[in-house]
Short mmCIF file of C-alpha atoms in Angstrom, two decimals:
data_model
loop_
_atom_site.label_atom_id
_atom_site.label_comp_id
_atom_site.label_asym_id
_atom_site.label_seq_id
_atom_site.Cartn_x
_atom_site.Cartn_y
_atom_site.Cartn_z
CA MET A 1 -9.18 -2.81 28.62
CA SER A 2 -10.52 -2.01 32.65
CA LEU A 3 -12.94 0.79 33.25
CA GLY A 4 -13.05 2.80 36.33
CA THR A 5 -12.29 6.24 37.46
CA PRO A 6 -8.98 7.99 36.70
CA ASP A 7 -6.05 7.11 40.31
CA CYS A 8 -4.69 10.74 38.45
CA THR A 9 -5.10 14.33 38.17
CA PRO A 10 -6.01 17.03 34.92
CA LYS A 11 -2.05 17.47 34.93
CA CYS A 12 -1.33 13.46 34.73
CA ARG A 13 2.25 13.04 32.86
CA SER A 14 2.47 9.42 33.73
CA LEU A 15 4.65 7.91 30.74
CA GLU A 16 2.73 4.36 32.27
CA HIS A 17 -0.56 5.90 31.72
CA ALA A 18 0.54 7.37 27.87
CA GLU A 19 2.16 3.83 26.76
CA GLU A 20 -1.20 1.59 28.50
CA VAL A 21 -3.20 4.34 26.29
CA ILE A 22 -1.14 3.62 23.07
CA ALA A 23 -1.43 -0.04 23.40
CA ALA A 24 -5.70 0.61 23.09
CA LEU A 25 -5.65 2.00 20.65
CA THR A 26 -4.59 -0.70 18.07
CA SER A 27 -7.71 -2.56 18.77
CA GLY A 28 -11.41 -2.23 20.15
CA SER A 29 -14.50 0.22 18.58
CA ASP A 30 -14.36 4.10 18.84
CA GLY A 31 -16.78 4.08 21.49
CA ARG A 32 -15.61 1.87 23.60
CA LEU A 33 -11.67 3.89 23.09
CA ARG A 34 -13.83 6.73 24.26
CA THR A 35 -14.99 5.82 26.98
CA TYR A 36 -11.86 3.56 28.00
CA LEU A 37 -9.84 6.84 27.53
CA SER A 38 -11.89 9.02 29.97
CA ALA A 39 -11.87 6.38 32.82
CA HIS A 40 -8.24 5.53 32.60
CA CYS A 41 -6.43 9.26 32.29
CA HIS A 42 -7.53 12.29 33.01
CA ASN A 43 -5.23 13.19 30.94
CA ALA A 44 -5.14 10.99 27.89
CA ALA A 45 -5.31 12.68 25.18
CA THR A 46 -2.43 14.91 25.76
CA LEU A 47 -0.04 12.49 27.30
CA ARG A 48 3.15 11.79 24.84
CA ASP A 49 4.41 7.91 24.77
CA SER A 50 8.36 6.83 25.32
CA TYR A 51 7.98 7.82 21.38
CA GLY A 52 6.48 11.07 21.57
CA ARG A 53 3.23 9.48 20.32
CA THR A 54 -0.26 10.93 21.10
CA ALA A 55 -3.71 9.34 21.11
CA LEU A 56 -4.11 11.33 18.02
CA HIS A 57 -1.51 10.45 16.29
CA LEU A 58 -2.17 7.04 16.94
CA ALA A 59 -6.11 7.42 15.66
CA ALA A 60 -5.15 9.06 12.68
CA SER A 61 -2.68 6.37 12.06
CA LEU A 62 -5.84 4.13 12.18
CA GLY A 63 -7.96 5.28 10.43
CA LYS A 64 -10.05 5.68 13.58
CA ARG A 65 -12.17 9.30 12.44
CA ASP A 66 -14.87 9.41 15.11
CA LEU A 67 -12.34 8.83 18.32
CA LEU A 68 -9.83 11.70 16.13
CA GLN A 69 -12.81 13.81 16.09
CA TRP A 70 -13.77 13.29 19.38
CA LEU A 71 -10.03 14.12 21.11
CA LEU A 72 -9.96 16.94 19.05
CA ASP A 73 -13.73 18.34 19.52
CA SER A 74 -14.25 17.16 23.24
CA LYS A 75 -10.34 16.76 24.59
CA HIS A 76 -9.27 19.77 22.56
CA ALA A 77 -6.32 17.75 21.26
CA ASP A 78 -3.14 19.74 19.74
CA LEU A 79 -3.04 18.53 16.12
CA LEU A 80 0.40 19.89 15.65
CA VAL A 81 2.29 17.95 18.11
CA LYS A 82 5.50 16.42 16.54
CA ASP A 83 6.70 12.68 17.41
CA LYS A 84 10.15 12.43 18.32
CA GLU A 85 10.90 9.46 16.01
CA SER A 86 10.27 11.33 12.96
CA GLY A 87 9.21 14.69 13.61
CA TRP A 88 5.55 13.75 12.12
CA THR A 89 1.92 14.91 13.15
CA ALA A 90 -1.44 13.65 13.05
CA LEU A 91 -2.02 14.71 9.69
CA HIS A 92 1.67 12.87 8.43
CA ARG A 93 0.68 9.77 9.72
CA SER A 94 -2.88 9.81 8.19
CA ILE A 95 -1.37 10.34 4.77
CA PHE A 96 1.34 7.84 5.07
CA TYR A 97 -1.36 5.57 5.75
CA GLY A 98 -3.95 6.20 2.97
CA GLN A 99 -6.26 7.43 5.97
CA ILE A 100 -7.76 10.43 3.84
CA HIS A 101 -10.66 10.52 5.88
CA CYS A 102 -8.93 11.52 8.52
CA LEU A 103 -6.75 14.03 7.09
CA MET A 104 -9.92 15.75 5.71
CA THR A 105 -11.07 15.94 9.57
CA LEU A 106 -7.78 18.02 10.57
CA ILE A 107 -7.44 20.12 7.92
CA LYS A 108 -11.09 21.61 8.82
CA HIS A 109 -9.78 21.76 12.80
CA GLY A 110 -6.89 24.35 11.60
CA GLY A 111 -3.99 21.21 10.27
CA GLN A 112 -1.49 22.76 8.22
CA LEU A 113 -0.20 21.38 4.74
CA SER A 114 2.61 22.98 4.52
CA ILE A 115 4.30 22.05 8.52
CA GLN A 116 7.37 20.22 8.45
CA ASP A 117 8.82 17.19 9.90
CA LYS A 118 12.39 16.26 10.75
CA GLU A 119 13.38 15.80 7.04
CA GLY A 120 12.42 19.19 5.92
CA LEU A 121 8.82 17.21 4.48
CA SER A 122 5.92 18.54 4.45
CA VAL A 123 2.64 16.29 4.39
CA LEU A 124 2.51 16.70 0.89
CA ASP A 125 5.72 16.24 0.26
CA LEU A 126 5.26 12.85 1.71
CA THR A 127 2.65 11.17 -0.54
CA MET A 128 5.65 12.25 -3.16
CA LYS A 129 8.53 10.53 -1.54
CA ASP A 130 7.07 7.05 -1.35
CA ARG A 131 6.16 6.56 -4.97
CA PRO A 132 7.83 4.20 -6.97
CA THR A 133 10.81 6.38 -9.02
CA HIS A 134 11.20 3.75 -11.61
CA VAL A 135 7.71 4.00 -12.49
CA VAL A 136 7.23 6.49 -15.06
CA PHE A 137 3.00 6.66 -15.91
CA ARG A 138 2.66 7.41 -20.10
CA ASN A 139 -0.66 9.64 -21.40
CA THR A 140 -1.52 5.67 -22.95
CA ASP A 141 -1.71 4.26 -19.46
CA PRO A 142 -5.12 3.16 -18.91
CA THR A 143 -6.61 6.38 -16.37
CA GLU A 144 -10.10 6.37 -14.68
CA VAL A 145 -12.00 9.85 -14.15
CA TYR A 146 -12.93 10.85 -10.60
CA THR A 147 -14.85 13.96 -9.54
CA TRP A 148 -16.13 15.39 -6.06
CA GLY A 149 -17.62 18.67 -5.14
CA SER A 150 -20.58 20.88 -5.76
CA ASN A 151 -22.86 19.38 -8.67
CA THR A 152 -25.46 22.04 -8.48
CA ASN A 153 -24.55 22.43 -12.58
CA PHE A 154 -24.61 18.81 -13.38
CA SER A 155 -20.66 19.12 -14.26
CA LEU A 156 -19.80 16.22 -12.37
CA GLY A 157 -20.74 13.65 -14.90
CA HIS A 158 -22.38 11.37 -12.75
CA GLY A 159 -26.50 11.28 -13.74
CA ASN A 160 -27.77 13.05 -10.86
CA GLN A 161 -27.53 16.73 -8.95
CA GLU A 162 -25.75 15.10 -5.72
CA SER A 163 -22.83 16.93 -4.56
CA ARG A 164 -19.66 14.40 -3.78
CA HIS A 165 -17.90 14.88 -0.63
CA ARG A 166 -15.59 12.22 -1.52
CA PRO A 167 -14.04 11.46 -5.24
CA GLU A 168 -16.45 8.91 -7.06
CA ILE A 169 -15.38 7.24 -10.59
CA VAL A 170 -17.22 8.83 -13.39
CA ASP A 171 -19.29 5.68 -14.52
CA LEU A 172 -19.69 6.34 -18.14
CA PHE A 173 -15.90 6.08 -19.26
CA SER A 174 -15.46 3.16 -16.62
CA ARG A 175 -18.07 1.33 -18.56
CA SER A 176 -17.22 2.55 -22.31
CA GLY A 177 -13.60 1.58 -21.23
CA VAL A 178 -12.92 5.06 -22.17
CA TYR A 179 -9.23 6.48 -20.83
CA VAL A 180 -9.22 10.12 -20.25
CA LYS A 181 -6.16 11.91 -20.39
CA GLN A 182 -7.52 15.33 -20.17
CA VAL A 183 -10.38 17.40 -17.99
CA VAL A 184 -11.22 21.09 -17.86
CA LEU A 185 -13.90 21.86 -14.88
CA CYS A 186 -16.38 25.14 -15.68
CA LYS A 187 -18.88 26.68 -13.38
CA PHE A 188 -21.60 25.89 -15.61
CA HIS A 189 -20.00 22.36 -17.94
CA SER A 190 -17.28 19.90 -17.89
CA VAL A 191 -15.02 18.95 -20.75
CA PHE A 192 -13.29 15.61 -20.88
CA LEU A 193 -10.52 14.77 -23.82
CA SER A 194 -10.05 11.18 -24.26
CA GLN A 195 -7.08 9.38 -25.21
CA LYS A 196 -8.10 8.61 -28.38
CA GLY A 197 -8.83 12.05 -29.27
CA GLN A 198 -11.68 12.28 -29.13
CA VAL A 199 -14.33 15.02 -26.69
CA TYR A 200 -17.19 14.33 -23.94
CA THR A 201 -19.17 17.60 -22.35
CA CYS A 202 -21.51 17.39 -20.09
CA GLY A 203 -23.75 20.17 -17.89
CA HIS A 204 -26.13 23.34 -18.91
CA GLY A 205 -25.97 23.78 -22.27
CA GLN A 206 -26.62 27.30 -22.03
CA GLY A 207 -25.52 29.12 -25.44
CA GLY A 208 -24.20 26.18 -27.10
CA ARG A 209 -20.90 25.87 -24.88
CA LEU A 210 -21.01 21.48 -24.80
CA GLY A 211 -21.19 21.35 -28.47
CA HIS A 212 -24.38 18.89 -29.16
CA GLY A 213 -26.09 21.19 -31.43
CA ASP A 214 -28.60 22.55 -29.10
CA GLU A 215 -28.96 24.20 -25.24
CA GLN A 216 -30.23 21.42 -23.16
CA THR A 217 -29.03 20.30 -20.06
CA TYR A 218 -26.88 16.62 -20.31
CA LEU A 219 -26.07 14.58 -16.51
CA VAL A 220 -23.17 12.39 -17.81
CA PRO A 221 -20.64 13.30 -20.54
CA ARG A 222 -21.82 12.93 -24.48
CA ILE A 223 -19.48 12.84 -26.97
CA VAL A 224 -19.14 15.53 -29.43
CA ASP A 225 -20.16 14.87 -32.49
CA GLY A 226 -19.21 17.56 -34.60
CA LEU A 227 -15.74 16.10 -33.55
CA LEU A 228 -15.91 13.33 -34.30
CA SER A 229 -13.97 13.22 -38.01
CA HIS A 230 -10.98 14.90 -35.81
CA GLN A 231 -8.61 13.94 -33.79
CA CYS A 232 -8.87 16.23 -31.13
CA SER A 233 -4.67 16.77 -29.08
CA GLN A 234 -6.02 19.45 -26.71
CA ILE A 235 -9.09 21.03 -24.89
CA ALA A 236 -10.00 24.40 -23.05
CA ALA A 237 -13.27 25.88 -21.54
CA ALA A 238 -14.69 28.91 -19.43
CA ARG A 239 -17.63 29.47 -18.49
CA ASP A 240 -19.61 30.11 -21.74
CA HIS A 241 -17.30 29.08 -24.55
CA THR A 242 -15.39 25.57 -25.37
CA VAL A 243 -11.94 25.39 -27.35
CA VAL A 244 -10.94 22.30 -29.21
CA LEU A 245 -7.73 21.90 -30.60
CA THR A 246 -6.91 19.18 -33.40
CA GLU A 247 -3.93 17.09 -34.26
CA GLU A 248 -3.62 18.88 -37.72
CA GLY A 249 -3.65 22.03 -36.02
CA TYR A 250 -6.96 23.10 -36.72
CA VAL A 251 -9.11 24.94 -33.92
CA TYR A 252 -12.82 24.58 -32.85
CA THR A 253 -14.74 26.80 -30.72
CA PHE A 254 -18.30 26.44 -29.41
CA GLY A 255 -20.84 28.23 -26.86
CA LEU A 256 -21.72 32.04 -26.64
CA ASN A 257 -20.03 34.72 -28.65
CA THR A 258 -21.33 37.74 -26.43
CA HIS A 259 -17.47 39.37 -25.90
CA TYR A 260 -16.45 37.56 -29.87
CA GLN A 261 -13.98 35.01 -27.30
CA LEU A 262 -14.77 32.05 -30.09
CA GLY A 263 -12.60 34.07 -32.62
CA LEU A 264 -15.08 32.87 -35.70
CA SER A 265 -15.60 34.96 -38.79
CA PRO A 266 -17.99 36.19 -39.60
CA PRO A 267 -18.97 36.62 -35.91
CA LEU A 268 -22.15 34.85 -34.59
CA ALA A 269 -23.86 35.55 -30.94
CA SER A 270 -23.50 31.91 -30.07
CA SER A 271 -22.41 28.14 -31.91
CA GLN A 272 -24.05 25.50 -30.59
CA ILE A 273 -21.48 23.22 -32.63
CA PRO A 274 -18.14 23.24 -33.43
CA LYS A 275 -16.75 25.83 -36.03
CA GLN A 276 -13.12 26.28 -37.00
CA VAL A 277 -11.43 29.45 -36.10
CA SER A 278 -10.15 31.34 -39.69
CA CYS A 279 -7.32 33.43 -38.82
CA LYS A 280 -5.43 35.14 -41.88
CA ALA A 281 -3.12 36.21 -39.07
CA LEU A 282 -1.53 32.47 -38.14
CA LYS A 283 -0.06 33.48 -42.16
CA GLY A 284 0.10 28.86 -42.28
CA ARG A 285 1.52 28.66 -38.59
CA MET A 286 0.48 25.95 -36.83
CA VAL A 287 -1.34 25.72 -33.54
CA ILE A 288 0.21 23.53 -30.38
CA GLY A 289 -1.90 25.27 -27.91
CA VAL A 290 -5.29 26.76 -26.68
CA ALA A 291 -6.39 28.14 -23.34
CA ALA A 292 -9.07 30.34 -22.72
CA GLY A 293 -10.79 32.78 -20.14
CA ARG A 294 -14.28 33.86 -19.70
CA PHE A 295 -14.20 36.88 -22.33
CA HIS A 296 -11.20 35.88 -24.19
CA THR A 297 -9.68 33.15 -26.11
CA VAL A 298 -5.65 32.46 -26.25
CA LEU A 299 -4.06 30.67 -29.45
CA TRP A 300 -0.05 30.06 -30.00
CA THR A 301 2.16 28.52 -32.30
CA ARG A 302 5.84 27.56 -31.72
CA ASP A 303 6.58 31.61 -32.11
CA ALA A 304 3.86 33.44 -31.96
CA VAL A 305 0.50 34.47 -29.00
CA TYR A 306 -2.70 35.05 -30.71
CA THR A 307 -5.72 36.52 -28.33
CA VAL A 308 -9.19 37.35 -28.88
CA GLY A 309 -12.37 38.65 -27.02
CA LEU A 310 -13.31 41.66 -24.98
CA ASN A 311 -10.24 43.79 -24.37
CA GLY A 312 -10.06 45.14 -20.33
CA GLY A 313 -5.88 44.42 -20.55
CA GLN A 314 -5.55 40.81 -20.59
CA LEU A 315 -5.12 40.57 -24.44
CA GLY A 316 -1.40 42.18 -24.81
CA TYR A 317 -2.52 45.18 -26.32
CA LEU A 318 -3.63 48.51 -26.29
CA LEU A 319 -7.08 49.64 -26.76
CA GLU A 320 -8.39 50.02 -29.80
CA PRO A 321 -8.22 53.98 -30.81
CA ASN A 322 -11.20 53.60 -32.28
CA GLY A 323 -12.27 52.58 -29.90
CA GLU A 324 -13.64 49.05 -30.03
CA LYS A 325 -13.42 47.28 -26.69
CA CYS A 326 -13.29 43.89 -28.44
CA VAL A 327 -11.05 41.66 -31.02
CA THR A 328 -13.29 39.42 -33.13
CA ALA A 329 -10.30 37.58 -34.42
CA PRO A 330 -7.08 36.39 -33.44
CA ARG A 331 -4.09 39.02 -33.45
CA GLN A 332 -0.73 38.44 -32.79
CA VAL A 333 0.83 39.92 -29.44
CA SER A 334 3.34 41.83 -30.98
CA ALA A 335 5.46 42.00 -27.27
CA LEU A 336 5.93 38.59 -27.70
CA HIS A 337 7.01 38.46 -31.53
CA HIS A 338 11.23 38.25 -31.34
CA LYS A 339 13.73 36.21 -33.18
CA TYR A 340 14.60 34.25 -30.26
CA VAL A 341 11.52 33.43 -28.92
CA ASN A 342 9.49 30.24 -28.96
CA ILE A 343 6.12 29.75 -26.87
CA ALA A 344 5.71 26.26 -24.84
CA MET A 345 2.88 26.71 -23.25
CA ALA A 346 0.27 29.73 -22.36
CA ALA A 347 -2.88 29.66 -19.53
CA ALA A 348 -5.56 32.08 -19.02
CA SER A 349 -7.73 33.17 -16.38
CA HIS A 350 -10.55 35.73 -16.85
CA GLY A 351 -8.46 38.62 -16.02
CA ALA A 352 -5.01 37.91 -17.15
CA THR A 353 -2.96 35.54 -19.91
CA VAL A 354 0.64 33.66 -18.76
CA CYS A 355 3.04 32.52 -21.56
CA VAL A 356 6.14 30.54 -21.03
CA THR A 357 9.09 30.08 -23.35
CA GLU A 358 11.10 27.60 -24.15
CA LYS A 359 14.07 29.50 -22.47
CA GLY A 360 12.19 29.51 -19.64
CA ASP A 361 10.77 32.91 -19.76
CA VAL A 362 7.90 33.48 -17.89
CA TYR A 363 5.78 36.59 -19.32
CA LEU A 364 2.15 37.80 -17.97
CA LEU A 365 -0.41 40.05 -20.11
CA VAL A 366 -2.43 42.29 -17.98
CA ASP A 367 -3.36 45.90 -17.85
CA TYR A 368 -2.71 46.26 -21.13
CA GLN A 369 1.41 45.49 -21.05
CA CYS A 370 3.51 42.64 -21.13
CA LYS A 371 5.21 42.17 -18.53
CA LYS A 372 8.07 39.35 -17.96
CA LEU A 373 7.52 37.82 -14.34
CA ALA A 374 10.88 34.93 -14.43
CA SER A 375 13.66 34.02 -16.95
CA LYS A 376 15.45 30.34 -16.74
CA GLN A 377 12.36 28.51 -15.33
CA LEU A 378 13.40 25.65 -17.68
CA ASN A 379 12.13 22.50 -15.96
CA LEU A 380 8.68 23.75 -16.00
CA LYS A 381 5.45 21.46 -16.68
CA LYS A 382 2.64 23.31 -16.64
CA VAL A 383 1.75 27.02 -15.56
CA LEU A 384 -2.04 27.98 -14.15
CA VAL A 385 -3.18 31.40 -13.09
CA SER A 386 -6.68 32.79 -11.44
CA GLY A 387 -7.65 35.59 -11.07
CA GLY A 388 -6.65 38.92 -12.27
CA SER A 389 -8.85 42.57 -12.84
CA LEU A 390 -9.99 43.96 -15.74
CA ASP A 391 -10.05 48.14 -17.44
CA HIS A 392 -13.61 47.72 -15.96
CA ARG A 393 -14.88 50.52 -18.08
CA VAL A 394 -14.89 49.01 -21.21
CA TYR A 395 -17.48 47.14 -20.22
CA PRO A 396 -19.70 48.42 -17.12
CA GLN A 397 -22.90 46.34 -17.05
CA VAL A 398 -20.74 43.06 -16.45
CA LEU A 399 -16.86 44.66 -14.91
CA HIS A 400 -16.76 46.37 -11.61
CA ASP A 401 -14.86 48.87 -10.17
CA GLY A 402 -13.33 46.46 -7.06
CA GLY A 403 -9.91 45.95 -7.79
CA GLY A 404 -10.70 42.54 -9.78
CA GLU A 405 -10.03 39.59 -7.94
CA LYS A 406 -6.52 38.21 -6.45
CA LEU A 407 -3.96 37.34 -8.93
CA VAL A 408 -2.42 33.61 -8.44
CA ILE A 409 0.40 31.82 -10.48
CA LEU A 410 0.84 28.33 -9.81
CA ALA A 411 3.66 26.79 -12.12
CA LEU A 412 3.99 22.69 -11.64
CA ASP A 413 8.15 21.89 -11.88
CA GLU A 414 8.95 18.49 -14.07
CA ALA A 415 10.28 17.08 -9.92
CA GLY A 416 6.54 17.64 -9.15
CA ARG A 417 6.54 20.79 -7.29
CA VAL A 418 4.57 23.65 -7.35
CA SER A 419 5.58 27.29 -6.83
CA ASN A 420 3.94 30.11 -6.67
CA MET A 421 4.69 33.27 -8.78
CA ILE A 422 4.81 36.66 -7.74
CA LEU A 423 4.78 39.80 -9.79
CA LYS A 424 7.14 42.36 -8.93
CA ASN A 425 7.15 45.83 -9.24
#
């Protein structure tokens, strides 16, 4: 690298300079490269070589995050510029070469994951394109758990309160040889289900939401002893309670029961250990799935859906004529009881419930109604719902007349595509 005063102007478009800049970026430290770019060309951050590549493209490809940050902050490099060969932006290049730290920097500077290349592939599509098509992941394959984010409530399971800005492995499972097949993270606690059907929880234990028989805080995941005699198949959780389904079709709940969301009879204020939900309305039907919102719990069999808890419109039926605001025992949603309706899956948020049938019909329980959102969505693998609004009049101390949160419904299909379902009035 030869250093000196640039022999060009701020409007330089020299292809020779561009080729020299791109070549220089393949070696040298970030600090030395910054000095070289500043001294070699007035327009080093904008120049494009014969392939349409800029300095930002190369920095993203090579994982030079400090240089990339300098190009964005000091040189105002355009992160949406596409190269000529494939139409890739710096974001495409960072994900293709596995430079996740550079991708995160680009996103923080306004980079869009949805921007497409010449083949119509977004940044996320590119991560799926080159995966081995002959390899099929099975639930019995070895798995490891990584968590990251805010750890104020000890929900990450790392043994301390430090937040994680990058994914870090949960040591307890890796050291113990425990493979996890399902994870549910909530505001105050996390729930983990192992491949062998054991349930682990960590976080704040107030109200008994961890199921350990006390209200202590647990920094690392601890096995729920009260479920050791069962092989559990599915877990669900919300802010204050946890729901577990066993292989035999039994449902266990624990945590706060302020809104009767535990579905226990007789009702308790809370349960610090797992207790079985006894539901006469099931009439011998086997429960195959569970979901949980902050104020309610959802159970479903092959041909029926049951909800229990505070009825703010998300349970699927009208308010009680006698003014009762809560449903204390699981009750069947009659609007979904049809001869040819078979339930495939369901999901719950604090203000809504979504159900999907085997024929691909998608229903939304909200505003005391059962609304059909879509038909023949036959390849859905998973559905999630967030937000929604509840009738604030049923519990004005907690629910405010603010219109609720925006309702978002996401669906994952077997091809790995995620779509957003919009409610059409």
